[in-house]
Amino acid sequence: MIIVKSPREVTMMREAGRMVAKTLRHLESLVKVGVTTQQLNDEAEKMITSFGAKASFKGYGGYPASICTSVNDTLIHGIPSKKEVLKNGDIIKIDIGIQYNGYHADAARTYCVGNVDNAIKKLVEVTTASFFEAFKVIRPGVYVGDLSHTIQTYVEKHGYSLPEDYTGHGVGQNLHEDPQIPNFGRPQTGPILKAGMTLAIEPMVNLGKKETKVLADEWTVKTKDGKWCAHYENTIVVTPTGAEILTLEDQGG
Ligand code: CO
């Protein structure tokens, strides 16, 4: 069942979303050669606590940290570590969920560390752009499959692949709600969007093959072929005329 939020609920999610955006902006400024993923995690936790909010991922299904930090060939759910030091040329995916007043907002970015190879930069740009391609399509009456298809078409046109085991999702009082939003699919399939639905749309894109594997820690998801991958996610609300992004850094400070 897809939960439609009232304007009052959307206001609360907008607050959580702004906190996510502020935390991302702060972490982006800290992403430098020599920083550990544990330091990024601790800075995020400090900031989230200062908001009077909670890190959504902490303890979720037993997840052991406040954010996910996924470097290079790690796609998602990388666990921050004090042994993991960022190097020149790395990319890092930072995924953050914040719960405030009972509502979650969820977003992810891929940041470059120092000088990153042009082919990798292009991967990151296309991943980000694929989100905005899907975002442009959103309005009441559109199918979830239309969003999936838009992401797939855009990403595959650039020669990249889409892992199939992980999807976007509804978000609200729960971090994960209906519907699932796959990053591949056919137009005019799946649920139809209505104003007040709140969704986390999150293209995950591989430079090489689509297959992924989960490490023995039961969280870390890496590409099977060891090639690098990117992730970009925002929480959005469907509005009567289109959609609004709740987790964008340049909105409302
Ligand atoms: Co998500």
Short mmCIF file of C-alpha atoms and ligand atoms in Angstrom, two decimals:
data_model
loop_
_atom_site.label_atom_id
_atom_site.label_comp_id
_atom_site.label_asym_id
_atom_site.label_seq_id
_atom_site.Cartn_x
_atom_site.Cartn_y
_atom_site.Cartn_z
CA MET A 1 0.00 0.00 0.00
CA ILE A 2 1.34 3.39 -0.99
CA ILE A 3 0.83 6.00 1.72
CA VAL A 4 -0.20 9.46 0.52
CA LYS A 5 1.07 12.17 2.88
CA SER A 6 -0.95 15.16 4.04
CA PRO A 7 0.48 18.67 3.52
CA ARG A 8 1.37 18.68 7.23
CA GLU A 9 3.32 15.45 6.87
CA VAL A 10 5.10 16.80 3.79
CA THR A 11 6.14 19.84 5.86
CA MET A 12 7.80 17.49 8.36
CA MET A 13 9.52 15.55 5.61
CA ARG A 14 10.73 18.82 4.13
CA GLU A 15 12.43 19.55 7.48
CA ALA A 16 14.10 16.14 7.54
CA GLY A 17 15.07 16.65 3.90
CA ARG A 18 16.71 19.99 4.63
CA MET A 19 18.74 18.34 7.39
CA VAL A 20 19.90 15.67 4.96
CA ALA A 21 20.93 18.35 2.46
CA LYS A 22 22.84 20.32 5.10
CA THR A 23 24.65 17.21 6.29
CA LEU A 24 25.58 16.26 2.72
CA ARG A 25 26.91 19.75 2.07
CA HIS A 26 29.04 19.57 5.21
CA LEU A 27 30.38 16.11 4.37
CA GLU A 28 31.15 17.16 0.80
CA SER A 29 33.42 19.89 2.20
CA LEU A 30 35.27 17.24 4.26
CA VAL A 31 35.85 14.77 1.41
CA LYS A 32 39.60 15.11 0.87
CA VAL A 33 42.70 12.94 0.49
CA GLY A 34 43.62 11.49 3.91
CA VAL A 35 40.17 11.58 5.48
CA THR A 36 38.79 8.28 6.79
CA THR A 37 35.25 7.13 6.17
CA GLN A 38 34.89 6.81 9.95
CA GLN A 39 35.60 10.56 10.31
CA LEU A 40 32.84 11.30 7.79
CA ASN A 41 30.47 9.04 9.73
CA ASP A 42 31.30 10.74 13.04
CA GLU A 43 30.84 14.23 11.57
CA ALA A 44 27.47 13.19 10.18
CA GLU A 45 26.38 11.72 13.52
CA LYS A 46 27.44 14.90 15.33
CA MET A 47 25.52 17.13 12.94
CA ILE A 48 22.39 14.95 12.95
CA THR A 49 22.41 14.91 16.76
CA SER A 50 22.81 18.72 16.84
CA PHE A 51 19.57 18.94 14.81
CA GLY A 52 17.78 16.91 17.48
CA ALA A 53 17.28 14.21 14.85
CA LYS A 54 18.31 10.56 14.35
CA ALA A 55 20.36 8.78 11.73
CA SER A 56 17.78 6.54 10.03
CA PHE A 57 20.24 3.79 9.12
CA LYS A 58 21.76 3.33 12.60
CA GLY A 59 20.53 -0.02 13.81
CA TYR A 60 18.23 -0.48 10.78
CA GLY A 61 18.26 -4.24 10.18
CA GLY A 62 21.34 -4.24 12.41
CA TYR A 63 23.30 -1.74 10.27
CA PRO A 64 26.26 -0.70 12.47
CA ALA A 65 26.90 2.95 11.47
CA SER A 66 25.14 6.29 10.95
CA ILE A 67 25.74 6.66 7.20
CA CYS A 68 26.87 4.45 4.32
CA THR A 69 30.25 5.24 2.74
CA SER A 70 30.89 3.26 -0.43
CA VAL A 71 34.25 3.77 -2.14
CA ASN A 72 35.10 3.01 -5.81
CA ASP A 73 33.82 -0.51 -6.65
CA THR A 74 31.55 -0.54 -3.59
CA LEU A 75 28.06 0.37 -4.78
CA ILE A 76 26.04 0.76 -1.56
CA HIS A 77 26.00 -0.04 2.16
CA GLY A 78 29.74 0.44 2.66
CA ILE A 79 30.42 0.53 6.41
CA PRO A 80 32.59 3.46 7.59
CA SER A 81 35.96 2.40 8.98
CA LYS A 82 38.93 4.14 10.54
CA LYS A 83 41.17 1.95 8.38
CA GLU A 84 39.66 3.27 5.14
CA VAL A 85 41.54 6.39 4.05
CA LEU A 86 40.46 8.37 0.97
CA LYS A 87 43.12 8.57 -1.76
CA ASN A 88 43.58 10.86 -4.73
CA GLY A 89 41.40 9.64 -7.60
CA ASP A 90 38.85 7.78 -5.44
CA ILE A 91 35.12 8.28 -5.59
CA ILE A 92 32.94 7.96 -2.52
CA LYS A 93 29.21 7.41 -2.37
CA ILE A 94 27.70 8.90 0.78
CA ASP A 95 24.17 7.79 1.65
CA ILE A 96 22.30 9.48 4.52
CA GLY A 97 18.88 9.01 6.05
CA ILE A 98 17.56 11.31 8.77
CA GLN A 99 14.48 10.79 10.93
CA TYR A 100 12.94 13.93 12.41
CA ASN A 101 9.51 14.27 14.05
CA GLY A 102 8.79 10.70 13.01
CA TYR A 103 9.52 11.16 9.28
CA HIS A 104 12.52 10.05 7.24
CA ALA A 105 14.32 11.65 4.30
CA ASP A 106 16.96 9.74 2.37
CA ALA A 107 19.59 10.89 -0.16
CA ALA A 108 22.94 9.88 -1.62
CA ARG A 109 25.71 11.53 -3.61
CA THR A 110 28.91 10.39 -5.31
CA TYR A 111 31.86 12.70 -4.59
CA CYS A 112 35.27 12.82 -6.27
CA VAL A 113 38.49 12.82 -4.22
CA GLY A 114 41.20 14.97 -5.84
CA ASN A 115 41.77 14.26 -9.53
CA VAL A 116 39.43 11.58 -10.80
CA ASP A 117 39.76 9.85 -14.17
CA ASN A 118 37.55 11.43 -16.86
CA ALA A 119 35.74 8.16 -17.61
CA ILE A 120 34.75 7.92 -13.94
CA LYS A 121 33.67 11.57 -13.81
CA LYS A 122 31.42 10.89 -16.77
CA LEU A 123 29.89 7.89 -14.95
CA VAL A 124 29.11 10.12 -11.96
CA GLU A 125 27.58 12.83 -14.17
CA VAL A 126 25.38 10.40 -16.08
CA THR A 127 24.17 8.80 -12.82
CA THR A 128 23.17 12.21 -11.45
CA ALA A 129 21.58 13.27 -14.73
CA SER A 130 19.54 10.04 -14.90
CA PHE A 131 17.83 11.05 -11.64
CA PHE A 132 16.91 14.45 -13.09
CA GLU A 133 15.64 12.85 -16.31
CA ALA A 134 13.23 10.77 -14.21
CA PHE A 135 12.39 13.74 -11.98
CA LYS A 136 11.26 15.78 -15.00
CA VAL A 137 8.68 13.13 -15.86
CA ILE A 138 7.00 13.02 -12.42
CA ARG A 139 3.45 14.28 -12.01
CA PRO A 140 0.19 12.69 -10.88
CA GLY A 141 -0.96 10.02 -13.33
CA VAL A 142 2.54 8.90 -14.31
CA TYR A 143 3.47 5.23 -13.70
CA VAL A 144 6.40 4.09 -11.58
CA GLY A 145 7.45 2.13 -14.70
CA ASP A 146 7.74 5.43 -16.58
CA LEU A 147 10.38 6.60 -14.07
CA SER A 148 12.21 3.25 -14.21
CA HIS A 149 12.18 3.27 -17.99
CA THR A 150 13.45 6.85 -18.17
CA ILE A 151 16.43 6.01 -15.93
CA GLN A 152 17.20 2.82 -17.84
CA THR A 153 17.02 4.42 -21.27
CA TYR A 154 19.26 7.32 -20.28
CA VAL A 155 21.87 5.16 -18.52
CA GLU A 156 22.03 2.45 -21.19
CA LYS A 157 22.37 5.06 -23.94
CA HIS A 158 25.69 5.91 -22.30
CA GLY A 159 26.80 2.27 -22.26
CA TYR A 160 26.56 1.65 -18.50
CA SER A 161 24.63 -1.08 -16.68
CA LEU A 162 22.03 -1.07 -13.90
CA PRO A 163 22.23 -3.49 -10.96
CA GLU A 164 18.85 -5.17 -10.58
CA ASP A 165 18.86 -6.24 -6.94
CA TYR A 166 18.46 -2.79 -5.38
CA THR A 167 15.74 -0.22 -5.99
CA GLY A 168 14.37 3.13 -4.95
CA HIS A 169 11.39 3.14 -2.61
CA GLY A 170 8.62 5.03 -0.93
CA VAL A 171 9.73 6.86 2.22
CA GLY A 172 7.88 8.48 5.13
CA GLN A 173 7.23 7.26 8.66
CA ASN A 174 9.22 4.23 7.52
CA LEU A 175 12.56 4.41 5.74
CA HIS A 176 11.30 1.91 3.19
CA GLU A 177 7.67 1.99 2.08
CA ASP A 178 5.81 0.95 -1.07
CA PRO A 179 6.30 1.28 -3.94
CA GLN A 180 9.63 -0.18 -5.02
CA ILE A 181 11.16 1.95 -7.77
CA PRO A 182 13.44 -0.19 -9.94
CA ASN A 183 16.05 1.57 -12.06
CA PHE A 184 14.90 -0.40 -15.11
CA GLY A 185 11.44 -1.21 -16.44
CA ARG A 186 8.71 -0.70 -18.98
CA PRO A 187 6.54 2.40 -19.47
CA GLN A 188 2.96 2.33 -18.17
CA THR A 189 3.59 -0.51 -15.73
CA GLY A 190 3.40 -0.57 -11.94
CA PRO A 191 1.61 1.82 -9.59
CA ILE A 192 0.32 5.22 -10.72
CA LEU A 193 1.65 8.28 -8.90
CA LYS A 194 -0.61 10.62 -6.92
CA ALA A 195 0.04 13.99 -5.30
CA GLY A 196 1.37 13.51 -1.76
CA MET A 197 3.37 10.36 -2.46
CA THR A 198 6.93 10.65 -1.17
CA LEU A 199 9.60 8.65 -2.96
CA ALA A 200 13.34 8.01 -2.72
CA ILE A 201 14.53 7.68 -6.31
CA GLU A 202 18.05 6.31 -6.47
CA PRO A 203 19.83 5.37 -9.67
CA MET A 204 22.78 3.01 -9.04
CA VAL A 205 24.98 2.66 -12.10
CA ASN A 206 27.88 0.33 -12.97
CA LEU A 207 30.65 1.16 -15.41
CA GLY A 208 31.01 -2.55 -16.24
CA LYS A 209 28.60 -5.45 -15.79
CA LYS A 210 25.42 -5.23 -13.74
CA GLU A 211 26.20 -8.09 -11.33
CA THR A 212 26.95 -7.30 -7.70
CA LYS A 213 27.99 -9.31 -4.64
CA VAL A 214 27.54 -8.85 -0.90
CA LEU A 215 30.68 -9.23 1.26
CA ALA A 216 30.94 -11.46 4.34
CA ASP A 217 30.04 -8.48 6.58
CA GLU A 218 26.54 -8.96 5.08
CA TRP A 219 26.27 -5.26 4.13
CA THR A 220 28.95 -4.11 1.70
CA VAL A 221 27.71 -4.40 -1.90
CA LYS A 222 30.43 -4.42 -4.57
CA THR A 223 30.44 -4.93 -8.32
CA LYS A 224 31.41 -8.50 -9.25
CA ASP A 225 33.79 -7.36 -11.98
CA GLY A 226 35.55 -4.84 -9.70
CA LYS A 227 34.72 -1.92 -11.98
CA TRP A 228 33.59 1.29 -10.36
CA CYS A 229 30.02 2.44 -9.84
CA ALA A 230 28.00 5.52 -8.85
CA HIS A 231 24.86 6.35 -6.88
CA TYR A 232 22.61 9.40 -6.68
CA GLU A 233 19.43 9.66 -4.61
CA ASN A 234 16.89 12.24 -3.52
CA THR A 235 13.64 12.14 -1.61
CA ILE A 236 10.88 13.81 -3.62
CA VAL A 237 7.19 14.58 -3.13
CA VAL A 238 4.68 14.34 -5.97
CA THR A 239 2.80 17.66 -6.20
CA PRO A 240 -0.46 18.45 -8.05
CA THR A 241 1.56 19.78 -11.01
CA GLY A 242 4.87 17.88 -10.87
CA ALA A 243 7.29 17.12 -8.05
CA GLU A 244 9.52 18.80 -5.48
CA ILE A 245 12.92 17.57 -4.30
CA LEU A 246 13.18 17.61 -0.49
CA THR A 247 16.89 16.84 -0.12
CA LEU A 248 18.64 19.28 -2.47
CA GLU A 249 21.64 21.19 -1.10
CA ASP A 250 20.91 24.51 -2.80
CA GLN A 251 17.35 24.84 -1.56
CA GLY A 252 16.53 26.95 1.47
CA GLY A 253 19.98 26.81 3.13
CO CO B 1 17.15 4.92 -0.25
#
